[in-house]
Short mmCIF file of C-alpha atoms and ligand atoms in Angstrom, two decimals:
data_model
loop_
_atom_site.label_atom_id
_atom_site.label_comp_id
_atom_site.label_asym_id
_atom_site.label_seq_id
_atom_site.Cartn_x
_atom_site.Cartn_y
_atom_site.Cartn_z
CA MET A 759 28.05 -26.44 17.34
CA PRO A 760 25.22 -24.05 15.92
CA SER A 761 23.11 -24.54 13.47
CA LEU A 762 23.13 -21.04 11.77
CA PRO A 763 26.20 -18.62 10.71
CA LEU A 764 26.59 -16.65 13.80
CA ALA A 765 25.56 -13.49 13.42
CA ARG A 766 21.34 -15.40 13.01
CA HIS A 767 20.76 -16.41 16.74
CA GLY A 768 18.25 -13.27 17.11
CA ARG A 769 15.15 -11.20 16.70
CA GLU A 770 14.06 -12.45 13.09
CA TYR A 771 14.06 -8.72 10.99
CA LEU A 772 10.65 -8.60 7.82
CA ALA A 773 11.58 -5.63 6.24
CA ILE A 774 9.70 -6.66 2.57
CA PRO A 775 6.80 -3.60 1.79
CA GLY A 776 4.34 -5.53 3.18
CA PRO A 777 2.95 -7.60 4.96
CA SER A 778 4.90 -4.88 7.34
CA VAL A 779 6.35 -5.71 11.00
CA MET A 780 4.01 -6.28 13.20
CA PRO A 781 4.43 -4.65 17.06
CA ASP A 782 3.77 -6.05 20.22
CA ALA A 783 0.63 -4.62 21.62
CA VAL A 784 -0.77 -5.83 18.12
CA LEU A 785 -0.27 -9.75 18.59
CA GLN A 786 -0.58 -8.97 22.80
CA ALA A 787 -4.37 -7.73 21.45
CA MET A 788 -5.14 -10.09 19.26
CA HIS A 789 -3.90 -13.42 21.56
CA ARG A 790 -7.12 -14.37 23.55
CA ALA A 791 -9.41 -16.82 23.29
CA ALA A 792 -12.52 -16.31 20.60
CA PRO A 793 -14.94 -14.26 21.86
CA ASN A 794 -18.69 -14.21 21.37
CA ILE A 795 -19.68 -12.23 17.41
CA TYR A 796 -23.66 -11.65 18.14
CA ALA A 797 -23.34 -10.06 21.03
CA GLY A 798 -20.60 -8.58 23.84
CA ALA A 799 -17.83 -5.98 23.93
CA LEU A 800 -16.77 -7.01 20.47
CA ILE A 801 -19.52 -5.01 18.58
CA ASP A 802 -18.70 -1.39 20.07
CA LEU A 803 -15.32 -2.90 18.86
CA ALA A 804 -16.42 -2.95 15.66
CA ALA A 805 -18.57 -0.29 15.70
CA SER A 806 -15.72 1.88 17.44
CA LEU A 807 -13.20 1.35 14.10
CA VAL A 808 -15.76 3.11 11.72
CA PRO A 809 -13.94 6.59 12.82
CA ASP A 810 -10.49 6.10 13.46
CA LEU A 811 -10.35 4.73 10.32
CA LYS A 812 -12.09 7.48 7.99
CA ARG A 813 -9.46 9.81 10.16
CA VAL A 814 -6.19 7.54 8.66
CA ALA A 815 -7.88 8.04 5.48
CA ARG A 816 -8.84 12.43 6.68
CA THR A 817 -12.66 11.67 5.14
CA ASP A 818 -15.66 12.27 6.70
CA GLY A 819 -17.12 9.72 4.04
CA HIS A 820 -18.23 6.25 3.84
CA VAL A 821 -16.47 2.95 4.95
CA ALA A 822 -16.96 -0.95 3.59
CA MET A 823 -14.77 -3.28 5.91
CA TYR A 824 -13.76 -7.24 4.53
CA ILE A 825 -12.62 -9.81 5.12
CA GLY A 826 -9.85 -10.34 2.48
CA ASN A 827 -6.67 -8.67 1.05
CA GLY A 828 -6.21 -6.01 -0.92
CA HIS A 829 -6.96 -8.03 -4.07
CA ALA A 830 -10.34 -8.28 -2.50
CA ALA A 831 -10.77 -4.70 -1.92
CA TRP A 832 -9.83 -4.03 -5.75
CA GLU A 833 -12.82 -6.12 -6.57
CA ALA A 834 -15.51 -4.30 -3.53
CA ALA A 835 -14.42 -0.93 -5.33
CA LEU A 836 -15.07 -2.19 -8.60
CA ALA A 837 -18.05 -4.25 -8.12
CA ASN A 838 -19.63 -0.62 -6.88
CA THR A 839 -19.28 1.42 -9.26
CA LEU A 840 -19.07 -0.19 -12.87
CA ALA A 841 -21.42 -2.84 -15.02
CA PRO A 842 -19.50 -4.92 -18.01
CA GLY A 843 -18.72 -2.97 -20.24
CA ASP A 844 -18.31 0.42 -18.39
CA ALA A 845 -14.53 2.00 -19.78
CA VAL A 846 -12.19 2.98 -17.13
CA LEU A 847 -8.34 4.92 -17.19
CA VAL A 848 -5.76 3.05 -15.67
CA PRO A 849 -2.52 4.99 -15.65
CA ALA A 850 -0.26 2.69 -14.15
CA THR A 851 3.54 3.07 -13.66
CA GLY A 852 4.08 -0.84 -11.89
CA ARG A 853 2.89 -3.61 -11.98
CA PHE A 854 -0.38 -3.22 -9.58
CA GLY A 855 -1.63 -0.82 -11.53
CA HIS A 856 -1.59 -3.20 -14.16
CA GLY A 857 -2.91 -5.30 -11.46
CA TRP A 858 -6.25 -3.26 -10.37
CA ALA A 859 -6.47 -2.91 -13.75
CA ASP A 860 -6.07 -6.97 -15.35
CA MET A 861 -9.10 -6.80 -12.21
CA ALA A 862 -11.22 -5.25 -14.16
CA ASP A 863 -11.46 -6.74 -16.84
CA GLY A 864 -12.02 -9.82 -15.49
CA LEU A 865 -15.42 -8.02 -14.10
CA GLY A 866 -15.70 -7.39 -17.34
CA ILE A 867 -14.84 -3.78 -18.20
CA ASP A 868 -13.86 -1.87 -20.83
CA THR A 869 -10.52 -1.15 -19.56
CA HIS A 870 -7.25 1.40 -21.12
CA ILE A 871 -4.17 1.25 -19.55
CA LEU A 872 -1.78 4.52 -19.91
CA ASP A 873 2.08 3.12 -19.33
CA PHE A 874 3.92 5.11 -17.72
CA GLY A 875 6.34 1.56 -17.00
CA LYS A 876 8.50 1.63 -14.00
CA ARG A 877 10.37 4.41 -12.90
CA ALA A 878 8.64 7.18 -13.77
CA PRO A 879 5.13 8.83 -12.45
CA TRP A 880 1.88 9.38 -14.54
CA ASP A 881 2.44 12.36 -17.53
CA MET A 882 -0.38 15.07 -16.71
CA ASP A 883 -0.44 16.02 -20.31
CA GLN A 884 -1.08 11.89 -21.95
CA ILE A 885 -3.96 11.83 -19.13
CA ALA A 886 -5.20 14.79 -20.50
CA ASP A 887 -5.14 14.04 -23.46
CA ALA A 888 -7.39 10.47 -23.14
CA LEU A 889 -9.75 12.51 -20.89
CA ARG A 890 -10.22 14.67 -23.67
CA ALA A 891 -10.33 12.13 -25.88
CA ASP A 892 -13.59 10.14 -24.34
CA ALA A 893 -16.02 13.28 -25.82
CA ASP A 894 -18.51 11.04 -24.51
CA HIS A 895 -17.26 10.07 -21.83
CA ARG A 896 -17.11 6.47 -21.58
CA ILE A 897 -14.94 6.04 -19.52
CA LYS A 898 -16.20 5.85 -15.85
CA ALA A 899 -13.63 5.95 -12.85
CA VAL A 900 -9.30 6.08 -13.73
CA LEU A 901 -8.53 3.84 -11.54
CA ALA A 902 -4.83 5.06 -9.53
CA VAL A 903 -2.25 3.11 -7.48
CA HIS A 904 -1.22 6.00 -5.31
CA VAL A 905 1.78 4.51 -4.78
CA ASP A 906 2.77 1.03 -6.31
CA THR A 907 4.85 -1.12 -4.61
CA SER A 908 6.27 -3.47 -7.10
CA THR A 909 8.31 0.02 -7.90
CA SER A 910 7.97 2.61 -5.36
CA VAL A 911 6.94 5.61 -7.42
CA ARG A 912 4.96 8.08 -5.44
CA ASN A 913 2.13 9.35 -8.21
CA ASP A 914 0.08 12.85 -7.49
CA VAL A 915 -3.28 12.48 -6.42
CA ALA A 916 -4.18 15.67 -6.21
CA ALA A 917 -3.07 16.94 -9.66
CA LEU A 918 -4.76 13.93 -11.11
CA ARG A 919 -8.13 15.79 -9.67
CA THR A 920 -7.49 18.84 -10.34
CA LEU A 921 -6.16 17.39 -14.13
CA LEU A 922 -10.62 15.76 -14.12
CA ASP A 923 -11.95 18.76 -12.94
CA ALA A 924 -9.78 21.06 -15.41
CA VAL A 925 -10.73 18.61 -18.35
CA GLY A 926 -14.90 18.89 -16.76
CA HIS A 927 -14.34 14.38 -16.38
CA PRO A 928 -17.20 13.09 -14.99
CA ALA A 929 -15.22 10.27 -14.50
CA LEU A 930 -15.12 8.75 -10.56
CA LEU A 931 -11.46 9.14 -8.78
CA MET A 932 -10.16 5.82 -7.68
CA VAL A 933 -7.15 5.18 -5.67
CA ASP A 934 -4.89 2.79 -4.49
CA CYS A 935 -3.94 3.53 -1.08
CA ILE A 936 -3.02 -0.27 -0.53
CA ALA A 937 0.88 1.05 -0.29
CA SER A 938 0.62 4.40 0.97
CA LEU A 939 -2.23 4.85 3.36
CA GLY A 940 -0.99 5.57 7.16
CA CYS A 941 3.04 6.04 6.08
CA ASP A 942 2.25 9.06 2.69
CA PRO A 943 0.71 12.03 3.62
CA PHE A 944 -2.73 11.30 1.92
CA GLU A 945 -5.96 13.50 2.06
CA MET A 946 -9.05 11.69 0.90
CA ASP A 947 -11.73 14.37 1.12
CA ALA A 948 -9.80 17.32 0.53
CA TRP A 949 -7.61 15.42 -2.75
CA GLY A 950 -11.60 14.91 -4.27
CA VAL A 951 -11.13 12.09 -3.87
CA ASP A 952 -14.51 9.51 -4.57
CA VAL A 953 -13.46 5.64 -3.89
CA MET A 954 -10.36 4.65 -1.94
CA VAL A 955 -8.92 1.19 -1.36
CA ALA A 956 -5.73 0.29 1.25
CA GLY A 957 -5.56 -2.95 2.79
CA CYS A 958 -4.66 -3.90 6.96
CA GLN A 959 -1.41 -5.92 7.26
CA LYS A 960 0.79 -2.83 6.07
CA GLY A 961 0.65 0.76 7.25
CA LEU A 962 -1.59 -0.05 9.15
CA MET A 963 0.67 -3.22 10.91
CA VAL A 964 -2.48 -5.61 11.30
CA PRO A 965 -2.17 -9.33 9.24
CA PRO A 966 -3.44 -10.83 6.14
CA GLY A 967 -6.56 -10.76 6.18
CA MET A 968 -8.52 -7.18 5.93
CA CYS A 969 -9.02 -4.91 3.25
CA PHE A 970 -11.27 -1.38 3.46
CA VAL A 971 -13.30 0.46 0.22
CA PHE A 972 -13.52 4.68 1.45
CA PHE A 973 -16.39 6.04 -0.51
CA ASN A 974 -18.33 9.33 -1.11
CA ASP A 975 -21.87 10.18 -1.71
CA LYS A 976 -20.60 11.03 -5.44
CA ALA A 977 -19.52 6.98 -5.92
CA GLN A 978 -22.25 5.71 -3.29
CA ALA A 979 -24.37 7.21 -6.21
CA ALA A 980 -22.66 5.21 -8.96
CA ARG A 981 -23.94 2.66 -7.05
CA ALA A 982 -27.44 3.13 -6.48
CA ALA A 983 -27.64 3.53 -10.58
CA LEU A 984 -25.74 0.55 -11.35
CA PRO A 985 -28.58 -2.70 -11.59
CA ARG A 986 -28.06 -5.03 -10.03
CA VAL A 987 -24.60 -5.35 -6.63
CA SER A 988 -22.54 -8.45 -5.46
CA ARG A 989 -24.15 -9.71 -2.75
CA TYR A 990 -21.12 -10.10 -1.09
CA TRP A 991 -19.22 -7.21 -2.06
CA ASP A 992 -21.84 -4.59 -1.90
CA TRP A 993 -20.55 -1.40 0.38
CA GLU A 994 -24.33 -0.34 1.29
CA PRO A 995 -24.97 -3.38 3.73
CA ARG A 996 -21.46 -2.79 5.62
CA ALA A 997 -21.28 0.92 5.72
CA ASN A 998 -24.88 0.90 7.17
CA PRO A 999 -25.08 -2.05 9.52
CA GLU A 1000 -28.53 -2.85 10.76
CA GLU A 1001 -26.83 -5.96 12.18
CA PHE A 1002 -23.22 -6.86 13.32
CA PHE A 1003 -23.37 -9.14 10.97
CA MET A 1004 -24.26 -7.71 8.26
CA TYR A 1005 -20.59 -5.28 8.61
CA TRP A 1006 -18.60 -8.68 7.93
CA ASN A 1007 -21.66 -10.48 5.44
CA GLY A 1008 -21.50 -13.25 7.80
CA THR A 1009 -18.88 -14.56 10.53
CA ALA A 1010 -16.81 -11.44 11.33
CA PRO A 1011 -12.74 -11.27 11.40
CA THR A 1012 -12.69 -11.56 15.52
CA HIS A 1013 -9.76 -11.78 16.53
CA HIS A 1014 -7.96 -8.70 13.51
CA LEU A 1015 -10.80 -6.62 14.76
CA TYR A 1016 -8.73 -6.66 18.11
CA GLY A 1017 -5.19 -6.25 17.01
CA LEU A 1018 -6.48 -2.92 13.93
CA ARG A 1019 -7.87 -1.45 17.22
CA ALA A 1020 -4.71 -1.22 19.28
CA ALA A 1021 -3.40 0.06 14.92
CA LEU A 1022 -5.43 2.15 15.24
CA ASP A 1023 -4.63 3.72 18.58
CA MET A 1024 -1.01 3.50 18.05
CA ILE A 1025 -1.69 5.72 15.50
CA HIS A 1026 -3.77 8.54 16.44
CA ALA A 1027 -1.51 8.50 20.37
CA GLU A 1028 1.66 9.15 17.77
CA GLY A 1029 -0.38 11.50 14.90
CA LEU A 1030 -0.80 11.03 11.58
CA GLU A 1031 0.61 13.78 10.57
CA ASN A 1032 3.76 12.32 12.93
CA VAL A 1033 3.79 9.67 11.54
CA TRP A 1034 3.77 10.78 7.79
CA ALA A 1035 7.30 12.99 9.10
CA ARG A 1036 8.88 9.10 10.82
CA HIS A 1037 8.13 7.57 7.03
CA ALA A 1038 9.17 10.64 5.65
CA LEU A 1039 12.65 11.38 8.29
CA LEU A 1040 13.74 7.30 7.47
CA ALA A 1041 13.43 7.22 4.25
CA ARG A 1042 15.30 9.71 3.78
CA ALA A 1043 17.91 8.33 5.93
CA ILE A 1044 17.18 5.15 3.90
CA TRP A 1045 18.04 6.96 0.46
CA ALA A 1046 20.47 9.36 1.80
CA ALA A 1047 22.13 5.59 2.16
CA CYS A 1048 21.83 4.40 -0.77
CA ASP A 1049 22.05 7.33 -2.52
CA THR A 1050 26.22 7.42 -0.81
CA TRP A 1051 26.71 3.44 -2.07
CA ALA A 1052 25.19 4.40 -5.29
CA GLY A 1053 28.62 6.48 -6.10
CA GLN A 1054 30.49 3.52 -7.11
CA GLY A 1055 29.38 -0.67 -8.02
CA PRO A 1056 25.80 -1.04 -9.58
CA LEU A 1057 24.08 0.16 -7.41
CA GLU A 1058 20.72 3.01 -8.39
CA LEU A 1059 17.50 4.21 -7.23
CA ASN A 1060 14.95 3.26 -8.87
CA VAL A 1061 13.16 6.55 -9.17
CA SER A 1062 16.11 9.24 -9.08
CA ASP A 1063 13.52 12.10 -8.13
CA THR A 1064 12.83 12.50 -4.62
CA ALA A 1065 9.66 13.96 -4.85
CA HIS A 1066 8.16 10.64 -6.53
CA ARG A 1067 9.48 8.36 -4.08
CA SER A 1068 7.32 6.83 -2.00
CA THR A 1069 8.08 6.95 1.96
CA ALA A 1070 6.73 3.27 2.77
CA VAL A 1071 8.32 1.55 0.43
CA THR A 1072 12.70 2.11 -2.03
CA ALA A 1073 12.67 0.41 -5.11
CA LEU A 1074 16.56 -0.46 -5.79
CA ARG A 1075 17.76 -1.41 -9.27
CA ILE A 1076 22.11 -3.64 -8.12
CA GLY A 1077 22.33 -5.55 -11.95
CA ALA A 1078 22.29 -9.89 -11.07
CA PRO A 1079 22.33 -11.72 -10.00
CA HIS A 1080 23.82 -9.16 -7.27
CA GLY A 1081 20.05 -8.32 -6.14
CA THR A 1082 19.21 -12.07 -5.20
CA ALA A 1083 22.39 -12.84 -3.36
CA LEU A 1084 21.62 -9.57 -1.38
CA ARG A 1085 18.61 -10.90 0.27
CA ASP A 1086 19.65 -14.10 -0.12
CA TRP A 1087 22.78 -13.58 2.17
CA VAL A 1088 21.34 -10.71 4.22
CA GLU A 1089 18.36 -12.77 5.54
CA HIS A 1090 20.67 -16.28 5.55
CA ASN A 1091 22.97 -14.34 8.16
CA LEU A 1092 21.85 -11.34 9.92
CA GLY A 1093 17.83 -13.13 9.25
CA LEU A 1094 17.08 -10.53 7.67
CA THR A 1095 14.87 -10.90 5.22
CA LEU A 1096 14.51 -7.62 2.10
CA GLY A 1097 11.82 -7.31 0.04
CA ILE A 1098 11.78 -9.00 -4.09
CA GLY A 1099 11.70 -7.27 -7.04
CA LEU A 1100 8.49 -7.15 -8.65
CA GLY A 1101 7.65 -6.76 -12.03
CA MET A 1102 11.06 -5.61 -12.84
CA ALA A 1103 11.62 -8.27 -15.12
CA PRO A 1104 9.32 -11.67 -16.40
CA PRO A 1105 9.99 -14.21 -13.43
CA GLY A 1106 12.70 -17.28 -14.78
CA ASP A 1107 14.70 -14.19 -16.57
CA PRO A 1108 18.06 -13.72 -15.77
CA ALA A 1109 17.54 -10.15 -14.97
CA TRP A 1110 14.72 -11.04 -12.10
CA HIS A 1111 18.01 -11.59 -9.98
CA GLY A 1112 19.17 -8.09 -10.87
CA PHE A 1113 16.48 -6.07 -8.33
CA PHE A 1114 14.89 -5.68 -4.20
CA ARG A 1115 13.16 -3.68 -2.25
CA LEU A 1116 13.03 -2.36 1.68
CA GLY A 1117 9.93 -1.79 2.92
CA HIS A 1118 9.45 0.30 5.52
CA MET A 1119 5.52 1.49 6.47
CA GLY A 1120 4.16 0.75 9.33
CA HIS A 1121 6.09 -0.31 12.81
CA VAL A 1122 9.58 0.95 12.02
CA ASN A 1123 11.60 3.60 13.82
CA GLY A 1124 15.36 4.72 13.84
CA HIS A 1125 17.03 1.83 14.57
CA MET A 1126 15.65 -0.35 12.79
CA ILE A 1127 15.98 1.87 9.53
CA MET A 1128 19.78 1.97 10.98
CA GLY A 1129 19.48 -2.07 11.74
CA LEU A 1130 18.53 -1.75 8.10
CA LEU A 1131 21.07 0.06 6.35
CA GLY A 1132 24.45 -1.72 8.70
CA GLY A 1133 22.51 -5.18 7.13
CA ILE A 1134 23.17 -4.24 3.49
CA GLN A 1135 26.22 -3.27 4.20
CA ALA A 1136 27.71 -5.99 5.17
CA GLY A 1137 25.74 -8.08 2.46
CA LEU A 1138 27.83 -5.58 -0.02
CA THR A 1139 31.29 -5.93 1.36
CA ALA A 1140 30.71 -10.05 2.06
CA LEU A 1141 29.68 -10.45 -1.76
CA ASP A 1142 32.73 -7.61 -2.77
CA ILE A 1143 29.87 -5.84 -4.31
CA PRO A 1144 31.25 -2.81 -5.13
CA HIS A 1145 29.68 0.33 -3.53
CA ALA A 1146 31.27 3.53 -2.45
CA PRO A 1147 32.02 3.85 1.60
CA GLY A 1148 30.59 6.08 4.26
CA GLY A 1149 26.01 5.03 3.08
CA LEU A 1150 25.68 4.15 6.90
CA ASP A 1151 27.17 8.48 7.61
CA ALA A 1152 25.49 9.55 5.07
CA ALA A 1153 21.69 8.29 7.02
CA ALA A 1154 23.12 8.86 10.94
CA GLY A 1155 23.32 12.52 9.43
CA VAL A 1156 19.74 12.36 8.37
CA ILE A 1157 18.63 10.48 11.55
CA ALA A 1158 20.80 13.01 13.56
CA LYS A 1159 19.20 16.28 12.15
CA GLY A 1160 15.97 14.92 13.15
C1 LIG B 2653 -0.20 -5.26 -1.62
C2 LIG B 2653 -0.76 -3.90 -2.37
C3 LIG B 2653 -1.76 -4.65 -3.15
C4 LIG B 2653 -2.28 -6.03 -3.66
O1 LIG B 2653 -2.76 -6.53 -1.85
P1 LIG B 2653 -3.13 -7.82 -1.66
O2 LIG B 2653 -3.45 -7.93 -0.10
O3 LIG B 2653 -1.53 -8.27 -1.78
O4 LIG B 2653 -4.02 -8.63 -1.88
C5 LIG B 2653 -1.84 -4.09 -3.99
N1 LIG B 2653 -1.37 -3.24 -4.28
C6 LIG B 2653 -0.66 -1.58 -4.02
C7 LIG B 2653 -0.26 -0.49 -4.07
C8 LIG B 2653 -0.68 -3.29 -2.29
O5 LIG B 2653 0.83 -2.45 -2.53
#
C-alpha cells in the first residue's frame, strides 16, 4: 500500500525563491573527501573564482568572499562603509529592504526608510526629495534592494544612480542583488553601483553558506576613512589575500568552493546574457499562465506592471486560505514545494494564508516551469479554487515562440 499519494513518488521539486534547485554538476563537484586547506588544488581553485564572480557581477572592482548567508553579506557591506551615527536612506519595496535597514539599525546607524509598500517600485521623486533635503550630506549610503524577494518587485538601479548624480549627492549606492544576481540583468560598473551584495544559494545555484561583497574604489575609500573596521568582516584582506586563509579569516568553505566552481562554469558556458534571456522567457511563461488563470477567481499577480517584475521570483495573491491550501496540496500530492508569502501579512493573521511565491531562479528550464505550472493548475482544480481555463496553453504558447 503506498504511504504517499499516487503522484508523489519521484523527484521532488523545490520551487521556492532560495535555496534554488542545485544542478547535479554542483552536487557531484561537492561530493568528495575533505581537501587540504593549506596547499594544493584548493588554493588555485579559490583564486579562480574571483574573476568569474566579477564577470557575473559585471565589474572590474573588488570582491570579498565570506562564509555566511545573505544576512552576513548585509552586515559585511555595512561594517566596511559606515560608522555608528552615520545616516543611510533605505527605499523599501518589501521585507528585504526593511531587513537590511534593521541590520543597519542594529549597528547604530541612523536609518531612514522610505516605504513604498508591497506592490510598487521605488518612487524616484520621493527619493529625490529625501536626498535634496539632506543638504549637509549626512546620508552616507543608499541601501537599495534590486529585487525584493518578498514582493517580487524589481527596482531600477540605473535610474537611482542617475538620480544621485542629478541631485549631486555623494552617498554610496549599495545594492542587494541576493535574489537577482545571475537571473535579472544587472551591471555593477555600467550602472555606477559602489557596493553590491549577493549570496550563493539563489541564481548561483550552490547550497546556502557563502556570500559576496563586491565594491569599487569609492567604497574602498569610505572603508579607509573609518576609525576602525571589524576584524572579521573587513573586506580588505579577503579581497587582497597575502595568504590563503585570509580569504576566509579562518577555515575555507571547502566544499562550497568546488560547488561554486561548477556553478560558475555552467553560467559562463551558457553565457550570462543567455542566462538572463532564459529567465526572462520562463518568467513570461509564468506570467502568461497566471494572468490567464486570474481572468476568473481570486488569483492575482502581486506586481501588475511587467516592467517592475523580477524574472527570478513571482509573488502571488490568492486570498486566505487558498495560498496555504494550494501549497499544501501540491507538496503533499505532487512533491512540488511552492514558496510561502513572506511579509505580506503578519504571522498569525489569517490573511497570511492568502499568498504564495514561485522561485524560478537558477537551474530551471522549460519543462520544469511547465511542470510547476501544471502542478499549480492541478491544485487549483483539486481545491475548487475558481480560475479561468487556458493557463497552461498560454504558457506553452510563450515557450513555443521562444
Ligand atoms: C534571500 C534574500 C536575502 C537573505 O538571504 P539569506 O541567505 O536568507 O540571509 C536578502 N535579500 C534578498 C533580496 C534575498 O532574496
